[in-house]
Structures are given as structure tokens and as C-alpha cells.
Amino acid sequence: MTSSASAPPRADLVLPCLDEAEALPWVLGRVPAGWRAIVVDNGSTDGSAEIARSLGATVVHESRRGFGAACHAGLLAARADLVSFCDCDASMDPGLLAPMAAWVVSGEVDLLLGRRRPQSFGTWPAHARAGNLVLARMLRHRTGLRLHDLGPMRVARREALLGLRLTDRRSGYPLQMVVRAADAGWRVAETDVPYLPRSGRSKVTGTWRGTWNAVRDMRRVLAEPPVVPSVAAGEVSV
């Protein structure tokens, strides 16, 4: 999970974390060999940071609350050419990111998303599914991308991601990444990934109110004018 100080890891895995002590051992145990796990602690009170550090992860502290704030702090801390993102609640297997990264390395795609496929009833609440469906349709209208899910599991090249100049620090961060990538002409695709029962309660879509707040954040992102990236995906060296 870690690499030598002289050479960058094969990829950096950003794991935004808020009170995920129960899930961390399983999640970090599934990180692909040679990858570095960057656990971004977003104000945990259950000892998540200490657990992550004891399990070999790099721990970054982000005091500003928000999913986007945690994700972006992890991106800024990354140093590998490839950067991936995954929730830290054991709902998705980080081990699946290795074959996803191969798509990006091969040049087939510039940004690959994991399309969540629930493995049991109740894994993905109805209100969360409904919100995701609405956003997928809005994204298609805004960008032409025919995606089915805007889930958090994804992989792309670090410099290209930084070039998107992402500004959202709340729930709209994952969507803003896709929108700005599409505006920049990136090849964006998705692949199925199993979606497992998460550990604990979701901080974003665990309630109707949380889902509505997330949709509101993302509607704001969709209303933004196009932004020209400072680095195009195809300009990044392998």
C-alpha cells in the first residue's frame, strides 16, 4: 500500500473520511499493491485518523467540512501520475480500481467512473437512486454524456485533474469533475462495480434532506458556464 520515498507510487487513492473507524481496516486492506492510500480526515471523532495511520495510510487533515473539500485536499496531496477516488465506508471495493486504472493508462479513456450496482436490497435507498437518476439526466442534457451514475469511484491523471480547476467543496465536487472534463473534451466512460451495504450511515444521501442538499449543490454546478482547463487530458505525459 506504500512505496519507497525515492519513487512515486503506481497510483494515489484518495479516501475522504468522516468517522469511518469501523470500515477502515477492510477498505485499506483492499488497496491495490503498490498504491498509496491517502485518507483525508474531515473532522472525525472516532479515531479514524489514528487507525488509518496505524494501517499504513498517509493521513491528511482537512478542517473545512464537505465532501469536495476532503476530495480536493487528497488530490493536492497526491504525487502519483494516476489519482483515484473511492468512498471510505466499505460500500465499494478499492481493489477494483486497478483494472479501472489500466483503461486510463492505455489511453482508452481520460476519466473512468464506477457505475454502482447494488448487491442486495436496500443497499441504495430509493431517494438516493431517484436523485442520482435526475442528475444523470440533467448531466446528459448539459454535456451529452450518457452516464447512468455519478458515483464517487473514479480514476484519472493527476495533472489533468488539477487543470480542471475544480472549485466546489461540497456535494457537487464529483459532478463538477465530470462536467468540466466533458467541457474539456475528455473521453469519459463508466464501468460496473458492485455496490455493497455501507458501514454506518451516509453523511450525504442517508436522508431525504441530505439527498436534496446534494441535488441542490449539483444543480448549481450544472448551471455554471464552461471553464477552459489549464491542462488538457491529452497533454499529460505517461
CSV table of C-alpha atoms in Angstrom, one decimal, residues 17-193:
chain,number,residue,atom,x,y,z
A,17,CYS,CA,-13.1,10.1,5.7
A,18,LEU,CA,-15.5,11.2,8.4
A,19,ASP,CA,-15.9,8.8,11.3
A,20,GLU,CA,-15.2,5.6,9.4
A,21,ALA,CA,-13.2,3.7,12.0
A,22,GLU,CA,-15.3,0.5,11.5
A,23,ALA,CA,-14.8,0.4,7.8
A,24,LEU,CA,-11.1,1.5,7.5
A,25,PRO,CA,-9.4,-1.9,8.1
A,26,TRP,CA,-11.4,-3.6,5.3
A,27,VAL,CA,-11.0,-0.6,2.9
A,28,LEU,CA,-7.3,-0.2,3.5
A,29,GLY,CA,-6.8,-3.9,3.2
A,30,ARG,CA,-8.2,-3.9,-0.3
A,31,VAL,CA,-5.9,-1.1,-1.7
A,32,PRO,CA,-4.1,-2.4,-4.7
A,33,ALA,CA,-0.4,-3.4,-4.2
A,34,GLY,CA,2.0,-0.5,-4.9
A,35,TRP,CA,-0.7,2.1,-4.4
A,36,ARG,CA,-0.7,4.8,-1.7
A,37,ALA,CA,-3.8,5.3,0.3
A,38,ILE,CA,-4.4,9.0,1.2
A,39,VAL,CA,-7.1,9.1,4.0
A,40,VAL,CA,-8.4,12.7,4.3
A,41,ASP,CA,-9.8,13.1,7.8
A,42,ASN,CA,-12.6,15.6,7.6
A,43,GLY,CA,-13.1,16.1,11.4
A,44,SER,CA,-13.6,12.5,12.7
A,45,THR,CA,-14.1,12.0,16.4
A,46,ASP,CA,-13.9,8.2,16.4
A,47,GLY,CA,-10.2,7.8,16.0
A,48,SER,CA,-10.3,7.3,12.2
A,49,ALA,CA,-7.1,9.2,11.6
A,50,GLU,CA,-5.1,7.2,14.1
A,51,ILE,CA,-6.5,3.9,12.7
A,52,ALA,CA,-5.7,4.8,9.2
A,53,ARG,CA,-2.1,5.9,10.1
A,54,SER,CA,-1.6,2.6,12.0
A,55,LEU,CA,-2.6,0.7,8.9
A,56,GLY,CA,0.0,2.4,6.8
A,57,ALA,CA,-2.1,5.1,5.1
A,58,THR,CA,-1.0,8.7,4.6
A,59,VAL,CA,-3.3,10.9,6.6
A,60,VAL,CA,-4.2,14.4,5.6
A,61,HIS,CA,-6.4,16.6,7.8
A,62,GLU,CA,-8.9,18.9,6.1
A,63,SER,CA,-10.7,21.2,8.6
A,64,ARG,CA,-13.2,22.6,6.2
A,65,ARG,CA,-16.2,20.2,6.2
A,66,GLY,CA,-17.5,19.0,2.9
A,67,PHE,CA,-17.1,16.0,0.6
A,68,GLY,CA,-15.4,18.2,-2.1
A,69,ALA,CA,-13.1,19.8,0.4
A,70,ALA,CA,-11.9,16.4,1.5
A,71,CYS,CA,-11.5,15.1,-2.0
A,72,HIS,CA,-9.6,18.1,-3.2
A,73,ALA,CA,-7.3,18.1,-0.2
A,74,GLY,CA,-6.4,14.5,-1.2
A,75,LEU,CA,-5.9,15.5,-4.8
A,76,LEU,CA,-3.5,18.3,-3.7
A,77,ALA,CA,-1.6,15.8,-1.5
A,78,ALA,CA,-1.2,13.2,-4.3
A,79,ARG,CA,2.0,12.9,-6.2
A,80,ALA,CA,1.4,9.9,-8.5
A,81,ASP,CA,0.6,10.3,-12.1
A,82,LEU,CA,-2.7,8.5,-11.6
A,83,VAL,CA,-5.2,9.5,-8.9
A,84,SER,CA,-8.3,7.5,-7.9
A,85,PHE,CA,-11.1,8.3,-5.6
A,86,CYS,CA,-13.3,6.0,-3.5
A,87,ASP,CA,-15.7,6.3,-0.5
A,88,CYS,CA,-14.2,5.1,2.8
A,89,ASP,CA,-17.3,3.4,4.1
A,90,ALA,CA,-16.7,-0.2,2.6
A,91,SER,CA,-19.5,0.2,0.1
A,92,MET,CA,-17.1,-0.3,-2.8
A,93,ASP,CA,-14.0,-2.4,-3.1
A,94,PRO,CA,-10.8,-0.3,-3.8
A,95,GLY,CA,-9.3,-3.4,-5.3
A,96,LEU,CA,-11.5,-2.8,-8.4
A,97,LEU,CA,-9.6,0.4,-9.1
A,98,ALA,CA,-6.5,-1.4,-10.5
A,99,PRO,CA,-8.2,-2.7,-13.7
A,100,MET,CA,-10.0,0.7,-14.0
A,101,ALA,CA,-6.7,2.5,-13.9
A,102,ALA,CA,-5.5,0.3,-16.7
A,103,TRP,CA,-8.1,1.8,-19.0
A,104,VAL,CA,-6.7,5.3,-18.3
A,105,VAL,CA,-3.1,4.2,-18.7
A,106,SER,CA,-3.9,2.6,-22.1
A,107,GLY,CA,-5.4,5.8,-23.3
A,108,GLU,CA,-8.8,4.4,-23.9
A,109,VAL,CA,-10.4,6.9,-21.6
A,110,ASP,CA,-9.4,10.0,-19.7
A,111,LEU,CA,-11.8,9.7,-16.8
A,112,LEU,CA,-13.4,6.4,-15.8
A,113,LEU,CA,-16.3,6.2,-13.3
A,114,GLY,CA,-17.6,3.2,-11.4
A,115,ARG,CA,-21.3,2.6,-12.0
A,116,ARG,CA,-22.7,1.3,-8.8
A,117,ARG,CA,-24.6,-2.0,-9.0
A,118,PRO,CA,-26.4,-2.8,-5.7
A,119,GLN,CA,-25.7,-6.3,-4.4
A,120,SER,CA,-28.6,-6.5,-2.0
A,121,PHE,CA,-32.0,-4.9,-1.4
A,122,GLY,CA,-31.8,-1.7,0.5
A,123,THR,CA,-28.1,-1.0,-0.3
A,124,TRP,CA,-29.1,2.0,-2.3
A,125,PRO,CA,-32.1,3.8,-0.8
A,126,ALA,CA,-34.9,4.9,-3.1
A,127,HIS,CA,-34.4,8.6,-2.5
A,128,ALA,CA,-30.7,8.3,-3.4
A,129,ARG,CA,-31.4,6.4,-6.6
A,130,ALA,CA,-34.0,9.0,-7.6
A,131,GLY,CA,-31.6,11.9,-7.0
A,132,ASN,CA,-28.9,10.1,-9.0
A,133,LEU,CA,-31.3,9.4,-11.9
A,134,VAL,CA,-32.4,13.1,-12.0
A,135,LEU,CA,-28.8,14.3,-12.0
A,136,ALA,CA,-27.7,11.8,-14.7
A,137,ARG,CA,-30.5,13.1,-17.0
A,138,MET,CA,-29.5,16.7,-16.3
A,139,LEU,CA,-25.9,15.9,-17.0
A,140,ARG,CA,-26.8,14.3,-20.3
A,141,HIS,CA,-28.8,17.4,-21.3
A,142,ARG,CA,-25.8,19.7,-20.2
A,143,THR,CA,-22.9,17.7,-21.7
A,144,GLY,CA,-24.3,14.9,-23.9
A,145,LEU,CA,-22.6,12.3,-21.7
A,146,ARG,CA,-24.8,9.2,-21.4
A,147,LEU,CA,-23.8,8.2,-17.9
A,148,HIS,CA,-26.0,6.3,-15.5
A,149,ASP,CA,-24.3,7.0,-12.2
A,150,LEU,CA,-22.3,9.9,-10.7
A,151,GLY,CA,-20.7,7.7,-8.0
A,152,PRO,CA,-17.5,8.6,-6.2
A,153,MET,CA,-15.3,5.7,-7.5
A,154,ARG,CA,-13.2,7.1,-10.4
A,155,VAL,CA,-9.7,7.4,-11.8
A,156,ALA,CA,-7.8,9.9,-14.0
A,157,ARG,CA,-4.4,11.6,-14.3
A,158,ARG,CA,-3.4,14.0,-11.6
A,159,GLU,CA,-2.2,16.9,-13.6
A,160,ALA,CA,-5.2,16.8,-15.9
A,161,LEU,CA,-7.5,16.8,-12.8
A,162,LEU,CA,-5.7,19.8,-11.3
A,163,GLY,CA,-6.1,21.5,-14.7
A,164,LEU,CA,-9.8,21.3,-14.4
A,165,ARG,CA,-9.6,24.0,-11.6
A,166,LEU,CA,-12.3,22.4,-9.5
A,167,THR,CA,-13.9,24.9,-7.1
A,168,ASP,CA,-16.9,23.0,-5.5
A,169,ARG,CA,-16.1,21.9,-1.9
A,170,ARG,CA,-19.4,20.3,-1.1
A,171,SER,CA,-21.5,17.5,-2.7
A,172,GLY,CA,-21.1,18.9,-6.2
A,173,TYR,CA,-17.5,18.1,-6.4
A,174,PRO,CA,-17.9,14.7,-8.2
A,175,LEU,CA,-20.3,16.2,-10.7
A,176,GLN,CA,-18.2,19.3,-11.3
A,177,MET,CA,-15.3,17.0,-12.2
A,178,VAL,CA,-17.4,15.2,-14.8
A,179,VAL,CA,-18.9,18.4,-16.3
A,180,ARG,CA,-15.6,20.2,-16.6
A,181,ALA,CA,-14.0,17.1,-18.1
A,182,ALA,CA,-16.7,16.9,-20.7
A,183,ASP,CA,-16.4,20.6,-21.5
A,184,ALA,CA,-12.7,20.0,-22.0
A,185,GLY,CA,-13.3,17.2,-24.5
A,186,TRP,CA,-12.2,14.3,-22.2
A,187,ARG,CA,-13.2,10.8,-23.0
A,188,VAL,CA,-15.5,9.9,-20.1
A,189,ALA,CA,-16.8,6.4,-19.5
A,190,GLU,CA,-18.2,4.2,-16.8
A,191,THR,CA,-17.9,0.5,-15.8
A,192,ASP,CA,-20.0,-1.6,-13.5
A,193,VAL,CA,-18.8,-2.0,-9.9
